[in-house]
Every structure is written in C-alpha cells, then in structure tokens.
Short mmCIF file of C-alpha atoms in Angstrom, two decimals:
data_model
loop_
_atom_site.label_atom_id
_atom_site.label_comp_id
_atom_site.label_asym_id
_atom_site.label_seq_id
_atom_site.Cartn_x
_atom_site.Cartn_y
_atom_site.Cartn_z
CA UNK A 1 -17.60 -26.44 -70.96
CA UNK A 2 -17.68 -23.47 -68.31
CA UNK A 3 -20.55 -22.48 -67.16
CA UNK A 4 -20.81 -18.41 -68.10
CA UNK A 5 -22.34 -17.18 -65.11
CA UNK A 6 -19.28 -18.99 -62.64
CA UNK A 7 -16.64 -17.57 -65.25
CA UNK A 8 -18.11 -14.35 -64.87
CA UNK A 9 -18.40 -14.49 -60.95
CA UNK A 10 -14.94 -15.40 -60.60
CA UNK A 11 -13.48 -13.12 -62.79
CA UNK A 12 -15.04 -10.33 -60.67
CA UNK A 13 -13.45 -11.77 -57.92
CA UNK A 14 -9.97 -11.63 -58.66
CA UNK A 15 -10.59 -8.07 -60.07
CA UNK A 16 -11.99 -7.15 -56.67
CA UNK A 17 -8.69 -8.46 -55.06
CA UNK A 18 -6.85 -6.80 -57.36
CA UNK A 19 -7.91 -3.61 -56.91
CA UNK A 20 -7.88 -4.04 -52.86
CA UNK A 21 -4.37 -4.81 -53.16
CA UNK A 22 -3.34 -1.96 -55.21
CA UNK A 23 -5.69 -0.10 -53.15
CA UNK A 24 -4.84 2.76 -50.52
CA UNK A 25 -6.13 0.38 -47.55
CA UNK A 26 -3.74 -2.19 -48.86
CA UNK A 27 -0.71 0.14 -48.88
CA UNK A 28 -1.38 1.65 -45.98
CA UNK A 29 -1.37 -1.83 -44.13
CA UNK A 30 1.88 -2.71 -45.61
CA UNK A 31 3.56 0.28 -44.93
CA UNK A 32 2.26 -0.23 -41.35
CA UNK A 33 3.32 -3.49 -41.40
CA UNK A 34 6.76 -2.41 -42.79
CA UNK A 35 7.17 -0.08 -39.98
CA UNK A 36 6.53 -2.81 -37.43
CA UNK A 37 8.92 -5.10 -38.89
CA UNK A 38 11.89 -2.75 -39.01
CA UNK A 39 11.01 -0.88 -35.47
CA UNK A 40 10.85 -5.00 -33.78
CA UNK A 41 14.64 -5.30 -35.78
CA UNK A 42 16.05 -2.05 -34.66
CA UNK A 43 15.38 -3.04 -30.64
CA UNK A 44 16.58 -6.58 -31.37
CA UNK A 45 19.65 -5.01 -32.50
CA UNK A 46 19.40 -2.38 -29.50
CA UNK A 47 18.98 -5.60 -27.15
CA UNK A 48 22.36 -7.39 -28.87
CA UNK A 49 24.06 -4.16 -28.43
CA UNK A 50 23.30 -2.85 -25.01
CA UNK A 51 21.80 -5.58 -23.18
CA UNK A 52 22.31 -3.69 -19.61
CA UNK A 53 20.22 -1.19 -20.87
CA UNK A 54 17.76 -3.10 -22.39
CA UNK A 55 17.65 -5.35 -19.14
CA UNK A 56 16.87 -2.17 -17.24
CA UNK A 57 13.86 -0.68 -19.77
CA UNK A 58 12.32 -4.15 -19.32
CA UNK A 59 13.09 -4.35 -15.52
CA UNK A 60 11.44 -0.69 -15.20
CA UNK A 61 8.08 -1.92 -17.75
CA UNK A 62 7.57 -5.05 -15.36
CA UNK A 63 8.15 -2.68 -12.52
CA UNK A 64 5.10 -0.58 -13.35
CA UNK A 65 2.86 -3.72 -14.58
CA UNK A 66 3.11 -4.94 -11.38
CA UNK A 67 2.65 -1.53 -9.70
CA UNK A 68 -0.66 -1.31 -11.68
CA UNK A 69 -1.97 -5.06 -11.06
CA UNK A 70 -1.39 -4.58 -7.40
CA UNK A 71 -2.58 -1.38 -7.00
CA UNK A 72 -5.35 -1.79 -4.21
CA UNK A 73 -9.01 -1.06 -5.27
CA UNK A 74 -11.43 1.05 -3.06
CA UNK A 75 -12.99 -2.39 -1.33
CA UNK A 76 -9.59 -3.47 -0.46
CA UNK A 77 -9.25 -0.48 2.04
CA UNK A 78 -13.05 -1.61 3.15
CA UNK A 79 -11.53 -4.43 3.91
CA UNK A 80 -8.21 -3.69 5.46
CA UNK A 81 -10.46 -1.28 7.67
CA UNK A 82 -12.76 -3.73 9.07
CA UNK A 83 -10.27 -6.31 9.70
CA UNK A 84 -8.18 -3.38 11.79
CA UNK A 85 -11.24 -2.80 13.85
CA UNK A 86 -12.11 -6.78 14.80
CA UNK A 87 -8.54 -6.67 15.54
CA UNK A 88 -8.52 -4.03 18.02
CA UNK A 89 -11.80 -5.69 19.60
CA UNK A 90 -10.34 -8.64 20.70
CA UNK A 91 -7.45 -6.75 22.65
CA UNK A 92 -8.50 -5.29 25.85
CA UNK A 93 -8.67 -1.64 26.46
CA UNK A 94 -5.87 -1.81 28.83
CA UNK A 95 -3.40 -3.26 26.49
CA UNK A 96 -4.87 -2.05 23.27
CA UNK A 97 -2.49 0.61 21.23
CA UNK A 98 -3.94 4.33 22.08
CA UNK A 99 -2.60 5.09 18.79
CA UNK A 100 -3.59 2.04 16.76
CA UNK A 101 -7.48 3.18 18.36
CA UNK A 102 -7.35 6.61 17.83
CA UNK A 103 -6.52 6.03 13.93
CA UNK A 104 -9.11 3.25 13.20
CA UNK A 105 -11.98 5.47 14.55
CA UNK A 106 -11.00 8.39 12.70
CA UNK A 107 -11.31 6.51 9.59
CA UNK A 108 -14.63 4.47 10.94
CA UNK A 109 -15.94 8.24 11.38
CA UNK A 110 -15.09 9.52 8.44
CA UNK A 111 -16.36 6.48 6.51
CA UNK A 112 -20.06 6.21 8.06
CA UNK A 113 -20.17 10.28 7.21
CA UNK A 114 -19.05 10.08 3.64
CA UNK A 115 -15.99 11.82 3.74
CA UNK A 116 -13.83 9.58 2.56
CA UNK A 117 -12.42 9.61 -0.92
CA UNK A 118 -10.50 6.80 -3.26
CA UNK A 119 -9.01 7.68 -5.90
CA UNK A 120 -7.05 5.07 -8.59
CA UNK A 121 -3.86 6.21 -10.00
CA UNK A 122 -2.81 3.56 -12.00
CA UNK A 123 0.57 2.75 -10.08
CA UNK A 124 -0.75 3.51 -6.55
CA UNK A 125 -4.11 4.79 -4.95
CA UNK A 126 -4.89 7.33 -2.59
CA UNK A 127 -7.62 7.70 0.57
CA UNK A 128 -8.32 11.49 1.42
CA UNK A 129 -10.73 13.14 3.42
CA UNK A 130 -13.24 16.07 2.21
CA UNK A 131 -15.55 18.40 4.28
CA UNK A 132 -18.71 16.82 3.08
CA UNK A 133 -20.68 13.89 2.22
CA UNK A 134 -21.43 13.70 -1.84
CA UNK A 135 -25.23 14.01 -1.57
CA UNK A 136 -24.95 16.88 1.37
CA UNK A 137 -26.98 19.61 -0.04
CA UNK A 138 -25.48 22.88 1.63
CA UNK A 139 -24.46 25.92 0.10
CA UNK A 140 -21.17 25.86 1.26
CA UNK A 141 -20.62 22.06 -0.27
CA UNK A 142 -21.29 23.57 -3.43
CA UNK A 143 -19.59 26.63 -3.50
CA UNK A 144 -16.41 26.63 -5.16
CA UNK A 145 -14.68 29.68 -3.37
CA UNK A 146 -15.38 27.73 -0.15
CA UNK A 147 -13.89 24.18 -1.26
CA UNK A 148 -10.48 23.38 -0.31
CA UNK A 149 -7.36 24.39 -2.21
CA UNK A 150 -5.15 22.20 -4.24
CA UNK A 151 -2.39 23.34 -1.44
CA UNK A 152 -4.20 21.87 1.03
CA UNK A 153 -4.89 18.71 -0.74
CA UNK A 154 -1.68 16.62 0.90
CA UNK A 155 -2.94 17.44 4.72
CA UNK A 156 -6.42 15.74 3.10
CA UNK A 157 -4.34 12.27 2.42
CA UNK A 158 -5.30 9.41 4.87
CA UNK A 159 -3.60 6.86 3.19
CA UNK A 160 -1.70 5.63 0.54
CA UNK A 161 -2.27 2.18 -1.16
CA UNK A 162 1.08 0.71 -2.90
CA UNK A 163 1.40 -3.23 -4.00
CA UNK A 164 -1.66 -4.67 -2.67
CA UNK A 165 -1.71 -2.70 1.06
CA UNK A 166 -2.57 0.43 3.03
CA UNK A 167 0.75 1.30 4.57
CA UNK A 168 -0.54 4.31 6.58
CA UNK A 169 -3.08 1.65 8.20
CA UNK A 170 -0.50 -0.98 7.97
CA UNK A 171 1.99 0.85 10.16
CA UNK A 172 -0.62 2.58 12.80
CA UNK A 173 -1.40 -0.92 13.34
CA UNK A 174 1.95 -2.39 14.06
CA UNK A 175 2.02 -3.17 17.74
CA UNK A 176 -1.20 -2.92 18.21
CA UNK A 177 -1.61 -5.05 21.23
CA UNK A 178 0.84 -2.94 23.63
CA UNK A 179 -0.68 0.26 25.29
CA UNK A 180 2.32 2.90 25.53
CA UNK A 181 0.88 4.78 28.01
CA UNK A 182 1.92 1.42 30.57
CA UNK A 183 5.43 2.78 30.20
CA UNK A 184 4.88 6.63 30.21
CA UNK A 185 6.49 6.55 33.47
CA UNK A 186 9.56 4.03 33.13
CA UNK A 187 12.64 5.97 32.96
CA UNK A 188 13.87 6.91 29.13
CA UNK A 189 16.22 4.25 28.51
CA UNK A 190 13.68 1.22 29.50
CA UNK A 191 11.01 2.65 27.59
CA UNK A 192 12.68 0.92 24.23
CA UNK A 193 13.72 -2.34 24.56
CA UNK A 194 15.76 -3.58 21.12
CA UNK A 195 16.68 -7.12 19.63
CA UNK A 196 20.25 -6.81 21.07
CA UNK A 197 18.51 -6.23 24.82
CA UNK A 198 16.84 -9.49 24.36
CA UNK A 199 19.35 -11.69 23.06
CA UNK A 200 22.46 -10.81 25.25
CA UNK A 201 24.69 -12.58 27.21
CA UNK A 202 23.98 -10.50 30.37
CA UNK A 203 19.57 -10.70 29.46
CA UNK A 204 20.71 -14.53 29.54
CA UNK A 205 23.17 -14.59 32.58
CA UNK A 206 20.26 -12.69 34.69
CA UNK A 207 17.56 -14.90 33.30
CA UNK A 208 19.51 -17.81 34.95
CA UNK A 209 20.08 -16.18 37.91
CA UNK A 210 16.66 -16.13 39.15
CA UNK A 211 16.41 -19.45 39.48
CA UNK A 212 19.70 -19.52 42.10
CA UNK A 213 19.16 -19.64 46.04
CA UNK A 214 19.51 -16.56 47.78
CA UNK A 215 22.40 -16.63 50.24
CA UNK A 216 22.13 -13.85 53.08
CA UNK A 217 25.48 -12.43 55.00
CA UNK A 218 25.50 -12.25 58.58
CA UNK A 219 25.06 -8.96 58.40
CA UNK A 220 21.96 -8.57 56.22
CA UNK A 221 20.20 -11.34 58.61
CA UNK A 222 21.03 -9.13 61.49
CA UNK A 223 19.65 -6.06 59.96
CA UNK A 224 16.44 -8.00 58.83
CA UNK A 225 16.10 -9.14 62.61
CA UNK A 226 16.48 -5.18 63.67
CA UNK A 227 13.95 -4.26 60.91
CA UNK A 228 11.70 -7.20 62.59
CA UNK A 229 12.32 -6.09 66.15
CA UNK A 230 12.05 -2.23 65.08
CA UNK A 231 8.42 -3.19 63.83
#
C-alpha cells in the first residue's frame, strides 16, 4: 500500500509543474526561445543566400573584437614611455634624434606633473594633455568657464593607442639613433638617401673602386711637384 503522506507530496508536485508550465514565466521563456530559434534560421538562410555578405558582417565583428582586445591599457603607454627613454640613454647626445628627445621629455614632463590623461574607447585609446594636475586645488582648475573647450580638445591629443601600440610614440621614435642636425648643412639632394641609392649598380661600381690603385698623368705629377716647390 502507498503511504498517504508520499501520495500526497507528489501529487503537489506535479500540480506545481503544472501550473509553472502553463504559467506566464513558462510562456514567456518559450516564446523567447521561439524567437531565438527562428532569428538563428533566418541568418542561416541569410548565410546560404548571400555568403559575400555574410563573410563581410563576420569579417567586420572579428575586426572590432580584435580592435577591443588589443586596445592598449593606460600601463601599456607607462611602459612604451619608459622603454623610449632607456632607449634614448644609451645613444649619445651627438647622434641621438633631436626630435625623438624633444618628444619623450615632453611626455616625461607632463607625466611627473599630472597632466596626462588616458582614456579607453573600446576600439582604440587616447593620451591627452590638460592644464592641471587632478588634486591641484586652484580656482581656475575648478572653474568651468576657464577649462578648455571641446574645440580645443584635438590640439590636447598626445597620442593615439590602436592594436596593442602608441603610434604617435612609435613613429617619433623611428630613427632614433641619427641626429638630423649632422646633415643640416649637406646640400638638399644628399640629405635623403633612399633604398634605390643603396642598392645600385653605380653605389656598387664606386664601392669597388676604392679599393683600385690610383694612377697619376704626367701632368698631375708635375703640378703636384709645382704645388710642392710653390710651398
């Protein structure tokens, strides 16, 4: 025989699930569930029948995932920053960039007096400079009529952080080791000297050349022996 009490328990069971499955809750989580269902069949039919442009939605989505993952963080510049500096202080002043040096002390300077900003943007981050540190405590740090306007806000822009680097700091220190101002007074067109100017046949031919015996004319020997005699 069945014990009352258990017959009784379990038939309030099943009247409990019952009711939860003719409840609202219940209906509203299989309509949801509906809606899932047919949205997942309408792009799998969208996929079958435009795969081009379903190729490019998904190219685009893993576009801006990676965007976000490698979007540099504020310690990242920190880093980046320091490393620029040890850089520079193994080159020595006379071959060390002027503009590389200018660049990294700016933002050194700006750092140790607090006026330097980071702001996250999902895709990308952005450095930018304001007037003051956060904690200064002077009237015209806290007055809004004297803060800078949105206008001005791209002059304030340091730096812009895009797929795991600083590419303002990144190209400043490109060449860092030559000092520009050693050439400020070659003529224009040896100033730049380009891949093509390096790997020629006539950059070749003269690199050869040096190595040959000089062979003086009669003439220039006789000149260098007037030139001798003159002195």
């Amino acid at each position: 025989m069945t014990d009352p009490p258990n017959s009784d328990r379990a038939e309030g069971k099943r009247r409990f699930w019952e009711r939860f499955r003719n409840g609202r809750l219940a209906s509203w989580w299989r309509s949801l569930l509906h809606d899932y269902v047919e949205a997942c069949k309408e792009v799998a039919l969208g996929v079958r029948q435009r795969p081009g442009k379903a190729g490019l939605y998904v190219s685009l989505l893993a576009g801006a995932l990676g965007c976000s993952l490698y979007s540099p963080c504020e310690a990242s510049f920190e880093a980046s920053l320091l490393e620029a500096s040890g850089t520079l202080l193994l080159l020595s002043p006379w071959t060390r960039s002027r503009r590389s040096e200018e660049h990294v002390q700016r933002l050194l300077k700006l750092r140790n007096r607090g006026q330097l900003r980071f702001q996250s943007l999902v895709f990308f981050s952005l450095l930018y400079e304001v007037p003051f540190d956060a904690d200064a405590d002077l009237y015209s740090a806290h007055c809004k009529y004297l803060k800078p306007r949105w206008t001005e806000f791209p002059k304030q822009v340091l730096d812009l952080g895009f797929w795991g680097r600083w590419w303002v700091l990144h190209s400043k220190m490109q060449d860092a080791d030559i000092n520009e101002e050693t050439f400020q007074y070659l003529p224009e067109h040896l100033r730049v000297v380009s891949f093509q100017n390096l790997h020629s046949e006539t950059n070749e031919r003269l690199f050869d050349e040096k190595y040959k015996f000089v062979v003086l004319t009669e003439e220039q020997i006789q000149e260098g022996e007037k030139e001798n005699l003159g002195h």
